[in-house]
PDB file of C-alpha atoms and ligand atoms in Angstrom:
ATOM      1  CA  UNK J   1      22.875 -17.145  13.815  1.00  0.00           C
ATOM      2  CA  UNK J   2      25.705 -16.026  11.547  1.00  0.00           C
ATOM      3  CA  UNK J   3      27.985 -13.415  13.047  1.00  0.00           C
ATOM      4  CA  UNK J   4      26.696 -10.574  10.920  1.00  0.00           C
ATOM      5  CA  UNK J   5      26.681  -7.059  12.277  1.00  0.00           C
ATOM      6  CA  UNK J   6      23.361  -5.395  11.427  1.00  0.00           C
ATOM      7  CA  UNK J   7      23.839  -2.223   9.392  1.00  0.00           C
ATOM      8  CA  UNK J   8      21.785   0.697  10.643  1.00  0.00           C
ATOM      9  CA  UNK J   9      22.001   2.573   7.342  1.00  0.00           C
ATOM     10  CA  UNK J  10      20.128  -0.280   5.630  1.00  0.00           C
ATOM     11  CA  UNK J  11      17.433  -0.474   8.327  1.00  0.00           C
ATOM     12  CA  UNK J  12      18.516  -3.974   9.340  1.00  0.00           C
ATOM     13  CA  UNK J  13      16.411  -5.450  12.139  1.00  0.00           C
ATOM     14  CA  UNK J  14      16.289  -9.192  11.620  1.00  0.00           C
ATOM     15  CA  UNK J  15      13.052 -10.927  12.546  1.00  0.00           C
ATOM     16  CA  UNK J  16      13.904 -13.799  14.866  1.00  0.00           C
ATOM     17  CA  UNK J  17      10.550 -14.698  16.423  1.00  0.00           C
ATOM     18  CA  UNK J  18       9.401 -17.952  14.815  1.00  0.00           C
ATOM     19  CA  UNK J  19       5.788 -17.431  15.943  1.00  0.00           C
ATOM     20  CA  UNK J  20       5.681 -14.119  14.069  1.00  0.00           C
ATOM     21  CA  UNK J  21       7.332 -15.694  11.015  1.00  0.00           C
ATOM     22  CA  UNK J  22       4.649 -18.458  11.067  1.00  0.00           C
ATOM     23  CA  UNK J  23       1.871 -15.880  11.399  1.00  0.00           C
ATOM     24  CA  UNK J  24       3.149 -13.965   8.362  1.00  0.00           C
ATOM     25  CA  UNK J  25       3.191 -17.181   6.325  1.00  0.00           C
ATOM     26  CA  UNK J  26      -0.359 -18.000   7.449  1.00  0.00           C
ATOM     27  CA  UNK J  27      -1.436 -14.523   6.281  1.00  0.00           C
ATOM     28  CA  UNK J  28      -0.225 -15.122   2.726  1.00  0.00           C
ATOM     29  CA  UNK J  29      -3.174 -14.994   0.317  1.00  0.00           C
ATOM     30  CA  UNK J  30      -4.326 -18.366  -0.927  1.00  0.00           C
ATOM     31  CA  UNK J  31      -3.635 -17.714  -4.618  1.00  0.00           C
ATOM     32  CA  UNK J  32      -1.200 -18.685  -7.340  1.00  0.00           C
ATOM     33  CA  UNK J  33       0.596 -15.332  -7.438  1.00  0.00           C
ATOM     34  CA  UNK J  34       4.357 -15.105  -7.598  1.00  0.00           C
ATOM     35  CA  UNK J  35       6.025 -13.480  -4.544  1.00  0.00           C
ATOM     36  CA  UNK J  36       8.471 -10.593  -4.358  1.00  0.00           C
ATOM     37  CA  UNK J  37      10.377  -9.984  -1.138  1.00  0.00           C
ATOM     38  CA  UNK J  38      12.273  -6.750  -0.489  1.00  0.00           C
ATOM     39  CA  UNK J  39      15.240  -7.040   1.860  1.00  0.00           C
ATOM     40  CA  UNK J  40      15.588 -10.791   2.557  1.00  0.00           C
ATOM     41  CA  UNK J  41      18.342 -10.015   5.087  1.00  0.00           C
ATOM     42  CA  UNK J  42      19.595 -13.312   6.542  1.00  0.00           C
ATOM     43  CA  UNK J  43      16.778 -15.183   4.811  1.00  0.00           C
ATOM     44  CA  UNK J  44      14.565 -16.167   7.751  1.00  0.00           C
ATOM     45  CA  UNK J  45      11.339 -15.030   6.078  1.00  0.00           C
ATOM     46  CA  UNK J  46      12.599 -16.092   2.620  1.00  0.00           C
ATOM     47  CA  UNK J  47      13.180 -19.662   3.877  1.00  0.00           C
ATOM     48  CA  UNK J  48       9.525 -19.889   4.932  1.00  0.00           C
ATOM     49  CA  UNK J  49       8.032 -18.278   1.811  1.00  0.00           C
ATOM     50  CA  UNK J  50      10.062 -20.305  -0.700  1.00  0.00           C
ATOM     51  CA  UNK J  51       8.581 -23.541   0.701  1.00  0.00           C
ATOM     52  CA  UNK J  52       5.267 -22.507  -0.849  1.00  0.00           C
ATOM     53  CA  UNK J  53       5.927 -20.011  -3.628  1.00  0.00           C
ATOM     54  CA  UNK J  54       8.283 -19.127  -6.451  1.00  0.00           C
ATOM     55  CA  UNK J  55       9.840 -15.813  -5.649  1.00  0.00           C
ATOM     56  CA  UNK J  56      12.327 -13.012  -6.288  1.00  0.00           C
ATOM     57  CA  UNK J  57      14.166 -11.265  -3.462  1.00  0.00           C
ATOM     58  CA  UNK J  58      15.811  -7.836  -3.849  1.00  0.00           C
ATOM     59  CA  UNK J  59      18.679  -7.134  -1.439  1.00  0.00           C
ATOM     60  CA  UNK J  60      20.970  -4.081  -1.438  1.00  0.00           C
ATOM     61  CA  UNK J  61      23.651  -5.271   1.016  1.00  0.00           C
ATOM     62  CA  UNK J  62      26.603  -6.992  -0.708  1.00  0.00           C
ATOM     63  CA  UNK J  63      27.616  -8.868   2.475  1.00  0.00           C
ATOM     64  CA  UNK J  64      24.154 -10.401   2.793  1.00  0.00           C
ATOM     65  CA  UNK J  65      24.026 -11.410  -0.870  1.00  0.00           C
ATOM     66  CA  UNK J  66      27.022 -13.729  -0.325  1.00  0.00           C
ATOM     67  CA  UNK J  67      25.352 -15.362   2.677  1.00  0.00           C
ATOM     68  CA  UNK J  68      22.020 -15.758   0.872  1.00  0.00           C
ATOM     69  CA  UNK J  69      23.643 -17.270  -2.219  1.00  0.00           C
ATOM     70  CA  UNK J  70      25.168 -20.079  -0.219  1.00  0.00           C
ATOM     71  CA  UNK J  71      22.168 -20.540   2.079  1.00  0.00           C
ATOM     72  CA  UNK J  72      19.737 -20.854  -0.840  1.00  0.00           C
ATOM     73  CA  UNK J  73      22.020 -22.518  -3.437  1.00  0.00           C
ATOM     74  CA  UNK J  74      19.477 -25.304  -4.075  1.00  0.00           C
ATOM     75  CA  UNK J  75      16.472 -22.984  -4.439  1.00  0.00           C
ATOM     76  CA  UNK J  76      18.424 -20.638  -6.727  1.00  0.00           C
ATOM     77  CA  UNK J  77      19.646 -23.570  -8.852  1.00  0.00           C
ATOM     78  CA  UNK J  78      16.087 -24.944  -9.192  1.00  0.00           C
ATOM     79  CA  UNK J  79      14.793 -21.424 -10.034  1.00  0.00           C
ATOM     80  CA  UNK J  80      12.399 -21.338  -7.092  1.00  0.00           C
ATOM     81  CA  UNK J  81      14.284 -18.267  -5.880  1.00  0.00           C
ATOM     82  CA  UNK J  82      15.767 -15.436  -7.878  1.00  0.00           C
ATOM     83  CA  UNK J  83      18.098 -13.211  -5.895  1.00  0.00           C
ATOM     84  CA  UNK J  84      18.705  -9.698  -7.189  1.00  0.00           C
ATOM     85  CA  UNK J  85      21.480  -7.549  -5.771  1.00  0.00           C
ATOM     86  CA  UNK J  86      20.235  -3.968  -6.070  1.00  0.00           C
ATOM     87  CA  UNK J  87      18.604  -1.042  -4.360  1.00  0.00           C
ATOM     88  CA  UNK J  88      14.917  -1.832  -4.926  1.00  0.00           C
ATOM     89  CA  UNK J  89      13.983   1.819  -5.516  1.00  0.00           C
ATOM     90  CA  UNK J  90      16.555   1.955  -8.324  1.00  0.00           C
ATOM     91  CA  UNK J  91      15.114  -1.263  -9.734  1.00  0.00           C
ATOM     92  CA  UNK J  92      11.698   0.440  -9.818  1.00  0.00           C
ATOM     93  CA  UNK J  93      13.270   3.441 -11.604  1.00  0.00           C
ATOM     94  CA  UNK J  94      14.731   1.151 -14.273  1.00  0.00           C
ATOM     95  CA  UNK J  95      11.698  -1.067 -14.790  1.00  0.00           C
ATOM     96  CA  UNK J  96       7.994  -0.385 -14.269  1.00  0.00           C
ATOM     97  CA  UNK J  97       7.439  -3.539 -12.254  1.00  0.00           C
ATOM     98  CA  UNK J  98       9.451  -5.783  -9.909  1.00  0.00           C
ATOM     99  CA  UNK J  99       8.118  -8.872 -11.702  1.00  0.00           C
ATOM    100  CA  UNK J 100       6.681  -9.425 -15.153  1.00  0.00           C
ATOM    101  CA  UNK J 101       3.481 -11.082 -13.941  1.00  0.00           C
ATOM    102  CA  UNK J 102       1.016 -10.735 -11.086  1.00  0.00           C
ATOM    103  CA  UNK J 103       2.762 -10.853  -7.715  1.00  0.00           C
ATOM    104  CA  UNK J 104       2.298 -10.344  -3.989  1.00  0.00           C
ATOM    105  CA  UNK J 105       4.799  -8.266  -2.017  1.00  0.00           C
ATOM    106  CA  UNK J 106       5.706  -9.946   1.268  1.00  0.00           C
ATOM    107  CA  UNK J 107       8.441  -8.329   3.316  1.00  0.00           C
ATOM    108  CA  UNK J 108       9.838  -7.069   6.561  1.00  0.00           C
ATOM    109  CA  UNK J 109      10.625  -3.654   5.127  1.00  0.00           C
ATOM    110  CA  UNK J 110      13.600  -1.407   5.858  1.00  0.00           C
ATOM    111  CA  UNK J 111      11.765   1.300   7.835  1.00  0.00           C
ATOM    112  CA  UNK J 112      13.696   4.291   6.456  1.00  0.00           C
ATOM    113  CA  UNK J 113      12.076   3.775   3.022  1.00  0.00           C
ATOM    114  CA  UNK J 114       8.952   1.773   3.930  1.00  0.00           C
ATOM    115  CA  UNK J 115       6.423   4.480   2.957  1.00  0.00           C
ATOM    116  CA  UNK J 116       8.152   5.036  -0.365  1.00  0.00           C
ATOM    117  CA  UNK J 117       8.189   1.317  -1.103  1.00  0.00           C
ATOM    118  CA  UNK J 118       4.448   0.965  -0.415  1.00  0.00           C
ATOM    119  CA  UNK J 119       3.670   3.959  -2.665  1.00  0.00           C
ATOM    120  CA  UNK J 120       5.815   2.421  -5.427  1.00  0.00           C
ATOM    121  CA  UNK J 121       3.975  -0.884  -4.973  1.00  0.00           C
ATOM    122  CA  UNK J 122       0.677   1.028  -5.456  1.00  0.00           C
ATOM    123  CA  UNK J 123       2.002   2.299  -8.804  1.00  0.00           C
ATOM    124  CA  UNK J 124       3.241  -1.140  -9.859  1.00  0.00           C
ATOM    125  CA  UNK J 125       0.410  -2.624 -11.942  1.00  0.00           C
ATOM    126  CA  UNK J 126       1.553  -6.220 -11.369  1.00  0.00           C
ATOM    127  CA  UNK J 127       1.505  -6.005  -7.589  1.00  0.00           C
ATOM    128  CA  UNK J 128      -1.778  -7.271  -6.139  1.00  0.00           C
ATOM    129  CA  UNK J 129      -1.365  -7.952  -2.408  1.00  0.00           C
ATOM    130  CA  UNK J 130       0.950  -6.180  -0.003  1.00  0.00           C
ATOM    131  CA  UNK J 131       1.797  -7.864   3.309  1.00  0.00           C
ATOM    132  CA  UNK J 132       4.562  -5.927   4.958  1.00  0.00           C
ATOM    133  CA  UNK J 133       6.082  -5.297   8.344  1.00  0.00           C
ATOM    134  CA  UNK J 134       6.337  -1.564   8.991  1.00  0.00           C
ATOM    135  CA  UNK J 135       6.563   0.795  11.920  1.00  0.00           C
ATOM    136  CA  UNK J 136       3.126   0.764  13.626  1.00  0.00           C
ATOM    137  CA  UNK J 137       2.764   4.520  13.112  1.00  0.00           C
ATOM    138  CA  UNK J 138       3.114   4.023   9.337  1.00  0.00           C
ATOM    139  CA  UNK J 139       0.587   1.163   9.319  1.00  0.00           C
ATOM    140  CA  UNK J 140      -1.897   3.418  11.153  1.00  0.00           C
ATOM    141  CA  UNK J 141      -1.488   6.116   8.498  1.00  0.00           C
ATOM    142  CA  UNK J 142      -2.127   3.697   5.619  1.00  0.00           C
ATOM    143  CA  UNK J 143      -5.252   2.283   7.305  1.00  0.00           C
ATOM    144  CA  UNK J 144      -6.644   5.537   8.738  1.00  0.00           C
ATOM    145  CA  UNK J 145     -10.194   6.473   7.818  1.00  0.00           C
ATOM    146  CA  UNK J 146     -11.810   9.903   7.450  1.00  0.00           C
ATOM    147  CA  UNK J 147     -11.919  11.902  10.712  1.00  0.00           C
ATOM    148  CA  UNK J 148      -9.205   9.747  12.362  1.00  0.00           C
ATOM    149  CA  UNK J 149      -6.406  12.020  13.523  1.00  0.00           C
ATOM    150  CA  UNK J 150      -3.886  10.030  11.404  1.00  0.00           C
ATOM    151  CA  UNK J 151      -6.002  10.460   8.228  1.00  0.00           C
ATOM    152  CA  UNK J 152      -3.778  11.978   5.543  1.00  0.00           C
ATOM    153  CA  UNK J 153      -2.628  11.488   1.949  1.00  0.00           C
ATOM    154  CA  UNK J 154      -1.424   7.926   2.689  1.00  0.00           C
ATOM    155  CA  UNK J 155      -4.826   6.811   4.009  1.00  0.00           C
ATOM    156  CA  UNK J 156      -6.615   8.498   1.109  1.00  0.00           C
ATOM    157  CA  UNK J 157      -4.454   6.923  -1.599  1.00  0.00           C
ATOM    158  CA  UNK J 158      -4.598   3.562   0.132  1.00  0.00           C
ATOM    159  CA  UNK J 159      -8.403   3.690   0.389  1.00  0.00           C
ATOM    160  CA  UNK J 160      -8.808   4.703  -3.253  1.00  0.00           C
ATOM    161  CA  UNK J 161      -6.477   2.039  -4.655  1.00  0.00           C
ATOM    162  CA  UNK J 162      -7.491  -0.893  -2.477  1.00  0.00           C
ATOM    163  CA  UNK J 163     -10.339  -3.304  -1.902  1.00  0.00           C
ATOM    164  CA  UNK J 164      -9.151  -3.912   1.642  1.00  0.00           C
ATOM    165  CA  UNK J 165      -6.540  -2.456   3.956  1.00  0.00           C
ATOM    166  CA  UNK J 166      -5.964  -3.378   7.575  1.00  0.00           C
ATOM    167  CA  UNK J 167      -3.429  -4.097  10.268  1.00  0.00           C
ATOM    168  CA  UNK J 168      -3.167  -7.855  10.759  1.00  0.00           C
ATOM    169  CA  UNK J 169      -1.234  -7.793  14.052  1.00  0.00           C
ATOM    170  CA  UNK J 170       1.381  -5.885  16.018  1.00  0.00           C
ATOM    171  CA  UNK J 171       4.929  -7.076  16.588  1.00  0.00           C
ATOM    172  CA  UNK J 172       6.931  -5.948  19.630  1.00  0.00           C
ATOM    173  CA  UNK J 173      10.591  -4.813  19.435  1.00  0.00           C
ATOM    174  CA  UNK J 174      11.837  -7.991  21.205  1.00  0.00           C
ATOM    175  CA  UNK J 175      10.919 -10.072  18.151  1.00  0.00           C
ATOM    176  CA  UNK J 176      13.863  -8.564  16.259  1.00  0.00           C
ATOM    177  CA  UNK J 177      17.644  -8.591  16.500  1.00  0.00           C
ATOM    178  CA  UNK J 178      18.659  -5.854  17.016  1.00  0.00           C
ATOM    179  CA  UNK J 179      15.404  -4.602  18.588  1.00  0.00           C
ATOM    180  CA  UNK J 180      14.040  -1.447  16.909  1.00  0.00           C
ATOM    181  CA  UNK J 181      12.988   1.481  19.111  1.00  0.00           C
ATOM    182  CA  UNK J 182       9.398   1.348  17.909  1.00  0.00           C
ATOM    183  CA  UNK J 183       6.411  -0.989  17.802  1.00  0.00           C
ATOM    184  CA  UNK J 184       5.849  -2.684  14.428  1.00  0.00           C
ATOM    185  CA  UNK J 185       2.750  -3.950  12.625  1.00  0.00           C
ATOM    186  CA  UNK J 186       1.958  -6.240   9.757  1.00  0.00           C
ATOM    187  CA  UNK J 187       0.028  -4.209   7.216  1.00  0.00           C
ATOM    188  CA  UNK J 188      -2.194  -5.931   4.654  1.00  0.00           C
ATOM    189  CA  UNK J 189      -3.437  -4.148   1.525  1.00  0.00           C
ATOM    190  CA  UNK J 190      -5.351  -5.858  -1.287  1.00  0.00           C
ATOM    191  CA  UNK J 191      -5.208  -3.612  -4.321  1.00  0.00           C
ATOM    192  CA  UNK J 192      -8.075  -3.161  -6.722  1.00  0.00           C
ATOM    193  CA  UNK J 193      -6.345  -4.179  -9.952  1.00  0.00           C
ATOM    194  CA  UNK J 194      -8.731  -2.009 -11.989  1.00  0.00           C
ATOM    195  CA  UNK J 195      -7.598   1.202 -10.326  1.00  0.00           C
ATOM    196  CA  UNK J 196      -4.563   3.409 -10.605  1.00  0.00           C
ATOM    197  CA  UNK J 197      -3.542   6.698  -9.036  1.00  0.00           C
ATOM    198  CA  UNK J 198      -2.638   9.750 -11.070  1.00  0.00           C
ATOM    199  CA  UNK J 199       0.857  10.931 -10.009  1.00  0.00           C
ATOM    200  CA  UNK J 200      -0.314  14.547  -9.673  1.00  0.00           C
ATOM    201  CA  UNK J 201      -3.071  13.465  -7.280  1.00  0.00           C
ATOM    202  CA  UNK J 202      -0.345  12.810  -4.723  1.00  0.00           C
ATOM    203  CA  UNK J 203       0.985  16.360  -5.204  1.00  0.00           C
ATOM    204  CA  UNK J 204      -2.522  17.761  -4.832  1.00  0.00           C
ATOM    205  CA  UNK J 205      -2.991  15.868  -1.552  1.00  0.00           C
ATOM    206  CA  UNK J 206       0.357  17.114  -0.254  1.00  0.00           C
ATOM    207  CA  UNK J 207      -0.879  20.669  -0.792  1.00  0.00           C
ATOM    208  CA  UNK J 208      -4.188  19.860   0.957  1.00  0.00           C
ATOM    209  CA  UNK J 209      -2.350  18.571   4.046  1.00  0.00           C
ATOM    210  CA  UNK J 210       0.547  21.044   4.110  1.00  0.00           C
ATOM    211  CA  UNK J 211      -0.754  22.386   7.429  1.00  0.00           C
ATOM    212  CA  UNK J 212      -2.933  19.485   8.614  1.00  0.00           C
ATOM    213  CA  UNK J 213      -4.682  21.298  11.483  1.00  0.00           C
ATOM    214  CA  UNK J 214      -5.570  24.430   9.475  1.00  0.00           C
ATOM    215  CA  UNK J 215      -8.707  24.797   7.381  1.00  0.00           C
ATOM    216  CA  UNK J 216      -8.528  22.966   4.061  1.00  0.00           C
ATOM    217  CA  UNK J 217      -9.420  26.191   2.223  1.00  0.00           C
ATOM    218  CA  UNK J 218      -6.340  27.862   3.712  1.00  0.00           C
ATOM    219  CA  UNK J 219      -4.096  25.083   2.414  1.00  0.00           C
ATOM    220  CA  UNK J 220      -5.783  25.129  -0.983  1.00  0.00           C
ATOM    221  CA  UNK J 221      -5.203  28.866  -1.318  1.00  0.00           C
ATOM    222  CA  UNK J 222      -1.511  28.190  -2.059  1.00  0.00           C
ATOM    223  CA  UNK J 223      -2.439  26.399  -5.317  1.00  0.00           C
ATOM    224  CA  UNK J 224      -5.889  27.766  -6.251  1.00  0.00           C
ATOM    225  CA  UNK J 225      -7.527  31.170  -6.508  1.00  0.00           C
ATOM    226  CA  UNK J 226     -10.123  32.266  -3.937  1.00  0.00           C
ATOM    227  CA  UNK J 227     -12.838  32.250  -6.613  1.00  0.00           C
ATOM    228  CA  UNK J 228     -11.975  28.743  -7.734  1.00  0.00           C
ATOM    229  CA  UNK J 229     -12.040  27.431  -4.163  1.00  0.00           C
ATOM    230  CA  UNK J 230     -15.350  29.089  -3.471  1.00  0.00           C
ATOM    231  CA  UNK J 231     -17.071  27.614  -6.531  1.00  0.00           C
ATOM    232  CA  UNK J 232     -15.460  24.217  -5.866  1.00  0.00           C
ATOM    233  CA  UNK J 233     -16.861  24.243  -2.319  1.00  0.00           C
ATOM    234  CA  UNK J 234     -20.276  25.309  -3.554  1.00  0.00           C
ATOM    235  CA  UNK J 235     -20.484  22.703  -6.271  1.00  0.00           C
ATOM    236  CA  UNK J 236     -19.327  19.837  -4.057  1.00  0.00           C
ATOM    237  CA  UNK J 237     -21.260  21.150  -1.032  1.00  0.00           C
ATOM    238  CA  UNK J 238     -18.175  21.343   1.150  1.00  0.00           C
ATOM    239  CA  UNK J 239     -18.467  23.332   4.356  1.00  0.00           C
ATOM    240  CA  UNK J 240     -16.167  26.345   4.708  1.00  0.00           C
ATOM    241  CA  UNK J 241     -14.705  25.295   8.035  1.00  0.00           C
ATOM    242  CA  UNK J 242     -13.717  21.794   7.084  1.00  0.00           C
ATOM    243  CA  UNK J 243     -10.221  20.567   8.072  1.00  0.00           C
ATOM    244  CA  UNK J 244      -8.134  18.335   5.798  1.00  0.00           C
ATOM    245  CA  UNK J 245      -8.667  15.111   7.817  1.00  0.00           C
ATOM    246  CA  UNK J 246     -12.470  15.585   7.759  1.00  0.00           C
ATOM    247  CA  UNK J 247     -12.838  15.213   3.971  1.00  0.00           C
ATOM    248  CA  UNK J 248     -13.506  11.711   2.616  1.00  0.00           C
ATOM    249  CA  UNK J 249     -11.261  10.001   0.067  1.00  0.00           C
ATOM    250  CA  UNK J 250     -13.965  10.032  -2.597  1.00  0.00           C
ATOM    251  CA  UNK J 251     -14.538  13.755  -2.100  1.00  0.00           C
ATOM    252  CA  UNK J 252     -10.795  14.380  -2.482  1.00  0.00           C
ATOM    253  CA  UNK J 253     -10.936  12.369  -5.670  1.00  0.00           C
ATOM    254  CA  UNK J 254     -13.830  14.494  -7.009  1.00  0.00           C
ATOM    255  CA  UNK J 255     -12.069  17.712  -5.989  1.00  0.00           C
ATOM    256  CA  UNK J 256      -8.908  16.643  -7.762  1.00  0.00           C
ATOM    257  CA  UNK J 257     -10.769  15.813 -10.983  1.00  0.00           C
ATOM    258  CA  UNK J 258     -12.318  19.280 -11.006  1.00  0.00           C
ATOM    259  CA  UNK J 259      -9.026  20.994 -10.232  1.00  0.00           C
ATOM    260  CA  UNK J 260      -7.223  18.990 -12.907  1.00  0.00           C
ATOM    261  CA  UNK J 261      -9.827  19.732 -15.524  1.00  0.00           C
ATOM    262  CA  UNK J 262      -9.906  23.397 -14.494  1.00  0.00           C
ATOM    263  CA  UNK J 263     -13.688  23.212 -14.162  1.00  0.00           C
ATOM    264  CA  UNK J 264     -15.711  24.620 -11.271  1.00  0.00           C
TER     265      UNK J 264
HETATM  266  N1  SAM A   1      13.794  -9.943   5.819  1.00  0.00           N
HETATM  267  C1  SAM A   1      14.771  -9.908   6.864  1.00  0.00           C
HETATM  268  C2  SAM A   1      14.128 -10.291   8.166  1.00  0.00           C
HETATM  269  O1  SAM A   1      12.906 -10.291   8.228  1.00  0.00           O
HETATM  270  O2  SAM A   1      14.861 -10.584   9.118  1.00  0.00           O
HETATM  271  C3  SAM A   1      15.467  -8.532   6.979  1.00  0.00           C
HETATM  272  C4  SAM A   1      14.562  -7.346   7.178  1.00  0.00           C
HETATM  273  S1  SAM A   1      15.422  -5.848   7.538  1.00  0.00           S
HETATM  274  C5  SAM A   1      14.169  -4.987   8.429  1.00  0.00           C
HETATM  275  C6  SAM A   1      15.413  -4.925   6.004  1.00  0.00           C
HETATM  276  C7  SAM A   1      16.259  -5.527   4.873  1.00  0.00           C
HETATM  277  O3  SAM A   1      16.144  -4.666   3.729  1.00  0.00           O
HETATM  278  C8  SAM A   1      17.739  -5.654   5.151  1.00  0.00           C
HETATM  279  O4  SAM A   1      18.196  -6.904   4.716  1.00  0.00           O
HETATM  280  C9  SAM A   1      18.381  -4.530   4.312  1.00  0.00           C
HETATM  281  O5  SAM A   1      19.709  -4.778   3.934  1.00  0.00           O
HETATM  282  C10 SAM A   1      17.430  -4.486   3.139  1.00  0.00           C
HETATM  283  N2  SAM A   1      17.405  -3.190   2.427  1.00  0.00           N
HETATM  284  C11 SAM A   1      17.588  -1.949   2.937  1.00  0.00           C
HETATM  285  N3  SAM A   1      17.478  -1.001   1.990  1.00  0.00           N
HETATM  286  C12 SAM A   1      17.208  -1.665   0.826  1.00  0.00           C
HETATM  287  C13 SAM A   1      17.025  -1.230  -0.514  1.00  0.00           C
HETATM  288  N4  SAM A   1      17.054   0.065  -0.835  1.00  0.00           N
HETATM  289  N5  SAM A   1      16.793  -2.173  -1.466  1.00  0.00           N
HETATM  290  C14 SAM A   1      16.768  -3.508  -1.137  1.00  0.00           C
HETATM  291  N6  SAM A   1      16.946  -3.971   0.122  1.00  0.00           N
HETATM  292  C15 SAM A   1      17.172  -3.064   1.097  1.00  0.00           C
END
């Protein structure tokens, strides 16, 4: 391995376990989609993906860009790999999508912005499949179902935007260099390309879960009048005592539509 000191501020934990790398490659959907990787690092995952797919990799760290350019000179020259030196969140601010055609996101994500990246991938209309390494706790939130204790805005949005979402397998800290402090998981989400999420829906959910163990009606009272809440509950047959994690994704969606339209 190159003598590169991992930078904590960029969430650098390089995946060194070849069995895990093989398992990620085997999990890639059998389709003709382009691939986008975020944070290629030293290129261990990139090297495996580019054997099968044309791809773009976004990397923020200048030191790593130099290494990747020489390591993948042939693939870059033959246009199998496009390397972009940028902060991926800034790239998403500049352009609506990370690629101008349908793509799958395959990455060992920097954990400090993993949730944000997945939410941006939900908003990116060209992104179809998401196969990403994240902290296990984050993967559990995105795959949580109603009444699970982890069920929150992330599980709701994920359920509403996807055809399928599940944890493929867990990855222990020893598989990385340096080893992270937490357990990791490979999260798989297949988006429903006919759906999109209204930006304000996210804000509405944040208000619903502001105090996750309190009654939902209590949380709602910070954004809605008592009368509105009471007629909303009546119309949608919601029980007064219900807690935020006990309401299904589709019911949240119906509630939001009524709140947005100001009807009750
Ligand atoms: N893919 C490599 C692997 O599996 O060994 C590295 C994964 S490491 C967990 C995360 C990578 O994301 C690092 O290379 C880091 O420099 C990069 N990164 C961190 N923040 C980023 C950002 N905002 N935009 C693009 N890349 C970023």
